[in-house]
mmCIF file of C-alpha atoms in Angstrom:
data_model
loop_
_atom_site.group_PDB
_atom_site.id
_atom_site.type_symbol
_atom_site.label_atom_id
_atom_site.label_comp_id
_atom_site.label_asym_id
_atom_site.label_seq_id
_atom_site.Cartn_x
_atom_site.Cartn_y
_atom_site.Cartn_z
ATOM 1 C CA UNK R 17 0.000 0.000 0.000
ATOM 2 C CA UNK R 18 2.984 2.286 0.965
ATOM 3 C CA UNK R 19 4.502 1.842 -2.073
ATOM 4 C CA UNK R 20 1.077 2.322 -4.157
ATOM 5 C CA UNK R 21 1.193 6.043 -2.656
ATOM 6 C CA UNK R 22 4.870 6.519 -3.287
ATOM 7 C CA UNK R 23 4.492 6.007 -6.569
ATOM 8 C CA UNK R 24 1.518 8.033 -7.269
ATOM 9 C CA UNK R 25 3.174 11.149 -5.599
ATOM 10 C CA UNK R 26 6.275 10.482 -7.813
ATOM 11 C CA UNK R 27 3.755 10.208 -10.773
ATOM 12 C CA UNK R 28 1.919 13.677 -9.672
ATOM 13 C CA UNK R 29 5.737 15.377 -9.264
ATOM 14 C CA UNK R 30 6.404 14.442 -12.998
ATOM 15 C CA UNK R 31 3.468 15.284 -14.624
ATOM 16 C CA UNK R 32 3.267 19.025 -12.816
ATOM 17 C CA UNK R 33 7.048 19.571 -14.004
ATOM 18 C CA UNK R 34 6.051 18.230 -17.605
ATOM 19 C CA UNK R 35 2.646 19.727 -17.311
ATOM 20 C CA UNK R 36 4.009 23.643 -16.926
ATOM 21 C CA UNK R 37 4.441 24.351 -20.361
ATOM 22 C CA UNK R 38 2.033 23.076 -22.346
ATOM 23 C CA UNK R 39 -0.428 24.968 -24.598
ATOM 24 C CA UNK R 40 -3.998 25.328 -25.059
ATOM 25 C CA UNK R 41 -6.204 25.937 -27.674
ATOM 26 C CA UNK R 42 -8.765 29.173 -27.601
ATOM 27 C CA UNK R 43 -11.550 28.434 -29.804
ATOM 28 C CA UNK R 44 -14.317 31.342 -31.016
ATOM 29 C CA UNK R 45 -17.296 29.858 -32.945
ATOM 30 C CA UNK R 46 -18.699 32.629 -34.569
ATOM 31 C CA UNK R 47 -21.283 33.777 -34.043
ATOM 32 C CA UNK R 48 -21.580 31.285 -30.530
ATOM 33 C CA UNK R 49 -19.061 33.345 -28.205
ATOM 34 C CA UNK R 50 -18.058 36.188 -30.237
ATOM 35 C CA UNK R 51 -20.852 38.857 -29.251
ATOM 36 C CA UNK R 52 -19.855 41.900 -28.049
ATOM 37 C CA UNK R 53 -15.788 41.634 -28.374
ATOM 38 C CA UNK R 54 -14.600 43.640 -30.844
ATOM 39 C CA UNK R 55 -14.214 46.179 -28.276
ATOM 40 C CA UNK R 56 -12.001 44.789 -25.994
ATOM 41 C CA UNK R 57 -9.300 43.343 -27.900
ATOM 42 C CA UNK R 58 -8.015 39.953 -26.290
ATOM 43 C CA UNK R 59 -4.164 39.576 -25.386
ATOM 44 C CA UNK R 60 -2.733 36.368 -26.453
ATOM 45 C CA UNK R 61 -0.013 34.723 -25.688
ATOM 46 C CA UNK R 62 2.784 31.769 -27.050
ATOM 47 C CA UNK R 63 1.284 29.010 -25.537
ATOM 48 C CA UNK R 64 -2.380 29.099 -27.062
ATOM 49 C CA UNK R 65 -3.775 28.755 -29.891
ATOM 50 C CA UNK R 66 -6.325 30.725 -31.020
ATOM 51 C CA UNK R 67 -8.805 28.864 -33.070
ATOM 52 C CA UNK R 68 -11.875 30.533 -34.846
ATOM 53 C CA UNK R 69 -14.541 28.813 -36.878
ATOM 54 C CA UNK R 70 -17.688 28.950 -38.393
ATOM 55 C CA UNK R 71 -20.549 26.461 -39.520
ATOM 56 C CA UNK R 72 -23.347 28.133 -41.193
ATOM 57 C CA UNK R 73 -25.295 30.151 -38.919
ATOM 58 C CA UNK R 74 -26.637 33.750 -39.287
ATOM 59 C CA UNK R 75 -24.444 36.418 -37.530
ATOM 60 C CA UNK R 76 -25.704 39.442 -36.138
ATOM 61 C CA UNK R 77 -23.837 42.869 -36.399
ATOM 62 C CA UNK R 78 -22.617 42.711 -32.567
ATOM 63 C CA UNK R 79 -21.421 38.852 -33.028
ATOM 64 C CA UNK R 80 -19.191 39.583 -36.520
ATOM 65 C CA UNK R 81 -15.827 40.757 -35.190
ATOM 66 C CA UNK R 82 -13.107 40.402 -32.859
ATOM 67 C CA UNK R 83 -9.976 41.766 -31.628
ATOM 68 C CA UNK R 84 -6.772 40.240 -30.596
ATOM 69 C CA UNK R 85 -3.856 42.491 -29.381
ATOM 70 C CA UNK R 86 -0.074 40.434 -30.324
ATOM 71 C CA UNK R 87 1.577 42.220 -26.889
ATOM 72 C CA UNK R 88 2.213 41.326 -23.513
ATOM 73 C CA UNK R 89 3.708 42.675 -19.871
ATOM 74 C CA UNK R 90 6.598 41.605 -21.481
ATOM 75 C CA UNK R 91 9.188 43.565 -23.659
ATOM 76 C CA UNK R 92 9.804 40.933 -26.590
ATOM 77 C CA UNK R 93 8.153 41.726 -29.896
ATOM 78 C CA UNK R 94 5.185 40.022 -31.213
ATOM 79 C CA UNK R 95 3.105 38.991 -34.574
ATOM 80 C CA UNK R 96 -0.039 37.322 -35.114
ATOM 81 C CA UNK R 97 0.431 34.749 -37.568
ATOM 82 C CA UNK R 98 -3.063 33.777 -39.073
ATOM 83 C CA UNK R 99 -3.415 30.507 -40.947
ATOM 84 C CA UNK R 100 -6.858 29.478 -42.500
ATOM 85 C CA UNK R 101 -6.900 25.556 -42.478
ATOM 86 C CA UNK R 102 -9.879 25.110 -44.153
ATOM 87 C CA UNK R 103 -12.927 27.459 -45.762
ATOM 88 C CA UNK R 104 -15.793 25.807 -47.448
ATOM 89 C CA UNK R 105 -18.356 28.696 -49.051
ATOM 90 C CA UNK R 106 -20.517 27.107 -51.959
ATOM 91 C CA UNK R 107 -23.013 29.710 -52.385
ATOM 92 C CA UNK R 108 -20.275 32.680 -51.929
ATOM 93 C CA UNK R 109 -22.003 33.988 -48.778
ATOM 94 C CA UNK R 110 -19.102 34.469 -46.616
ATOM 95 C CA UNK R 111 -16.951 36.896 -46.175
ATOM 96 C CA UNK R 112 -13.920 36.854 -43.829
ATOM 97 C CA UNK R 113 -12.181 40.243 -43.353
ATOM 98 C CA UNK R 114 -8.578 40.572 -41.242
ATOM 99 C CA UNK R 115 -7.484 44.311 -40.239
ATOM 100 C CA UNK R 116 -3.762 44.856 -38.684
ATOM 101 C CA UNK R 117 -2.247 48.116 -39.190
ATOM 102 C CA UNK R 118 -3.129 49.685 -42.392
ATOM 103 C CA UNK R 119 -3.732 46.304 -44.124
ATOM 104 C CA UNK R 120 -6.920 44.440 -44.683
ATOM 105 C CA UNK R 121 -7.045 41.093 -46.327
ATOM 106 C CA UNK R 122 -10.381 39.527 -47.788
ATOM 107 C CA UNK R 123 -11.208 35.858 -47.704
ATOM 108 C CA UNK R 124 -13.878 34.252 -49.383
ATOM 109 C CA UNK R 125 -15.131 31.749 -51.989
ATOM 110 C CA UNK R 126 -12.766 33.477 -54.370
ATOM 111 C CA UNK R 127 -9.135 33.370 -52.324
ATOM 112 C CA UNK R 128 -7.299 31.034 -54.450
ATOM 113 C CA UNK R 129 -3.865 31.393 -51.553
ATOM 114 C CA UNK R 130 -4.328 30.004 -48.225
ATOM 115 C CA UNK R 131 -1.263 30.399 -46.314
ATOM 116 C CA UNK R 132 -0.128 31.283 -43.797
ATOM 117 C CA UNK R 133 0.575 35.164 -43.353
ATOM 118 C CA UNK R 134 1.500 37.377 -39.874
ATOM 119 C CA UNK R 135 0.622 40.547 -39.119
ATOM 120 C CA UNK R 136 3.720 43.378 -37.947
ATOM 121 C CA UNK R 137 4.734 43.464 -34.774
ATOM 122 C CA UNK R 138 3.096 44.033 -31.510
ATOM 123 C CA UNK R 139 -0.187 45.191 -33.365
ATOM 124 C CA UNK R 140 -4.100 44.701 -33.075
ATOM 125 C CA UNK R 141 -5.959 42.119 -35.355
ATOM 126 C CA UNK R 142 -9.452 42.492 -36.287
ATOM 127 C CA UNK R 143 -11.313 39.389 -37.573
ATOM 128 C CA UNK R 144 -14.548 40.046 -38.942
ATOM 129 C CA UNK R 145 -16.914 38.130 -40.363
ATOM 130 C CA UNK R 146 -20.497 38.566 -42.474
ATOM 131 C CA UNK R 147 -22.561 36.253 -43.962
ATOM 132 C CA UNK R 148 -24.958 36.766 -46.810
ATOM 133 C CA UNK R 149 -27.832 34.402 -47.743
ATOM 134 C CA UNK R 150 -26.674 30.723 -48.692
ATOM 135 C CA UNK R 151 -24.645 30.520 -45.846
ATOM 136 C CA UNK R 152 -26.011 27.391 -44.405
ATOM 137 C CA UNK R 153 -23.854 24.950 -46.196
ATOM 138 C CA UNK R 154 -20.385 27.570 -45.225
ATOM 139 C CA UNK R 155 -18.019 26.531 -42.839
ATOM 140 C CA UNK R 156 -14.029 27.351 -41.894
ATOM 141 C CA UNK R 157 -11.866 26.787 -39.580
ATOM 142 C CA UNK R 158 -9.025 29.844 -39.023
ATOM 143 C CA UNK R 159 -6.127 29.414 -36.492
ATOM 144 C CA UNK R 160 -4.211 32.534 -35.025
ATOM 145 C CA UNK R 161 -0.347 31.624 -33.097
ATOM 146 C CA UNK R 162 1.132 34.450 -31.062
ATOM 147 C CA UNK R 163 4.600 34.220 -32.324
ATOM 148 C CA UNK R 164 7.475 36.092 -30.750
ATOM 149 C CA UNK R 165 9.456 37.706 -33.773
ATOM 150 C CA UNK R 166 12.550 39.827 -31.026
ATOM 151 C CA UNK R 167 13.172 38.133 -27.511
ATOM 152 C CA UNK R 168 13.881 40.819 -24.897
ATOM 153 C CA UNK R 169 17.278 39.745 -23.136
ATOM 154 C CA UNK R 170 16.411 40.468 -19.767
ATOM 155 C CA UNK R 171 12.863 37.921 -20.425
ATOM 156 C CA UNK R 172 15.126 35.459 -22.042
ATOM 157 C CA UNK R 173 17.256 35.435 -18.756
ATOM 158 C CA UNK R 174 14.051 35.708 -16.651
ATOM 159 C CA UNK R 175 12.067 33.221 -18.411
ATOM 160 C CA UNK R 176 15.417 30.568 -19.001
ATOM 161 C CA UNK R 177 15.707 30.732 -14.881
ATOM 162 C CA UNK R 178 12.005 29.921 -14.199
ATOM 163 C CA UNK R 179 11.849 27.301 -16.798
ATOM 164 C CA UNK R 180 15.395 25.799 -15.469
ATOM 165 C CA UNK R 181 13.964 26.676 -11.967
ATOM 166 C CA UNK R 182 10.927 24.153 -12.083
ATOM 167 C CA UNK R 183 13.069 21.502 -13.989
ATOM 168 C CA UNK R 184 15.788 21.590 -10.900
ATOM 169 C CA UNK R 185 12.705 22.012 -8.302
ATOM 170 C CA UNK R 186 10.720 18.987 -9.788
ATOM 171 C CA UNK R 187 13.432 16.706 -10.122
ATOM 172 C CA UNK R 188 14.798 17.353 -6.764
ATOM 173 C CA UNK R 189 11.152 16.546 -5.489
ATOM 174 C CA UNK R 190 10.931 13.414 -7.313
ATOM 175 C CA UNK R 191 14.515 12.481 -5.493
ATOM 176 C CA UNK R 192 13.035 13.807 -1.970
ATOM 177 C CA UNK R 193 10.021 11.966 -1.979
ATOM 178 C CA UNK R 194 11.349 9.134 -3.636
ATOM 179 C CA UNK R 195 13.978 8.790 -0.605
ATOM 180 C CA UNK R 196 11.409 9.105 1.619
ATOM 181 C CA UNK R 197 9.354 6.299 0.746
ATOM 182 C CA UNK R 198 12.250 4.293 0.385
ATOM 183 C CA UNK R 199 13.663 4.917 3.585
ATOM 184 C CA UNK R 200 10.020 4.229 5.251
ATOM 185 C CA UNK R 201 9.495 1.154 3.157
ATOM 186 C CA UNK R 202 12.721 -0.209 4.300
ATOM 187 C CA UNK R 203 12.606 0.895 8.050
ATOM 188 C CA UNK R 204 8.970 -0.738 8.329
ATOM 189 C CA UNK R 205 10.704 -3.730 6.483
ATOM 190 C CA UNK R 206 13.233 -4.065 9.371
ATOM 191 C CA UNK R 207 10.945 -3.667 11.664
ATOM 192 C CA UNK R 208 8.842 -6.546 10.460
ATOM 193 C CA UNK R 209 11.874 -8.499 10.240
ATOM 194 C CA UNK R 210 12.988 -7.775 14.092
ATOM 195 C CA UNK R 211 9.534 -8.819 15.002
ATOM 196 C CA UNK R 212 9.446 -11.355 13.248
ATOM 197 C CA UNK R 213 12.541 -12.893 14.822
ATOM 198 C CA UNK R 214 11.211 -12.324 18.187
ATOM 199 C CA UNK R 215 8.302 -14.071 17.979
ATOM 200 C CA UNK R 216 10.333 -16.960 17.063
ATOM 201 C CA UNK R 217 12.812 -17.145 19.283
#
């Protein structure tokens, strides 16, 4: 039983030290959860992904757009890059519109290129999007990644040391508890021995 709980501590010490950096996806179904945010522009950040996607439902004028800002408390240097992995439009009813800077890029049935394409640095991305009739059989799927294009060297430093920091700090834990238990497992096996040998002799 001892060793049962041992184990699962050691198991719980790995996967929080593997665990820390792992990334997420966002997802925005218009026009589902996008009402009311093109106001307050969202801050992303390198370990999400932000997916957006649509499957052929009417979208009122407070539900078409929203804002993602490519900054954080940091001072590295940011870009959205925007990839659309899939757009399906077979009545030409929807129309996808991306504002960053002074540059505004259409997509609909009649975008031939679909790659991948980031917006300058440290900027404001609008994603808007308005549907005509015949959308009902319309659907895509767009995916935004914070990317960091200039790494501060002070964060570098900063963010090396955590990152080093919780690799040192799990792994010692691992070592601690795992020389706990044994040392319990073993002193409770002596102890078992000694009485053991008593009762015999």
């Amino acid at each position: 039983m001892e060793m049962k709980i041992c184990i699962s501590l050691i198991l719980l010490m790995i996967g929080l030290v593997s665990t820390t950096n792992i990334s997420s996806n966002v997802t925005y179904l218009f026009p589902d959860n996008t009402c009311y945010l093109s106001s307050k522009p969202s801050h992303t950040n390198t370990s999400s992904l932000y997916v957006f996607g649509y499957n052929g439902r009417p979208i009122s004028e407070d539900c078409q757009t929203i804002s993602l800002h490519s900054a954080d408390a940091t001072l590295d240097k940011y870009r959205l890059c925007i990839t659309p992995e899939s757009f399906i439009d077979p009545n030409c009813s929807v129309t996808v519109e991306f504002r960053f800077s002074d540059t505004v890029m259409v997509f609909n049935c009649n975008t031939s290129e679909l790659d991948t394409f980031c917006t300058n640095e440290e900027t404001e991305l609008t994603i808007k999007t308005m549907v005509v009739e015949g959308y009902q059989n319309a659907n895509f799927t767009i995916t935004v990644q914070n990317a960091i294009s200039e790494i501060h060297t002070e964060n570098f430093v900063t963010d090396s040391g955590r990152i080093v920091g919780i690799a040192v700090g799990g792994t010692v834990g691992v070592i601690v508890i795992g020389l706990v238990c044994f040392i319990y497992i073993r002193g409770k096996n002596s102890r078992n021995d000694y009485a053991y040998h008593s009762s015999n002799s």
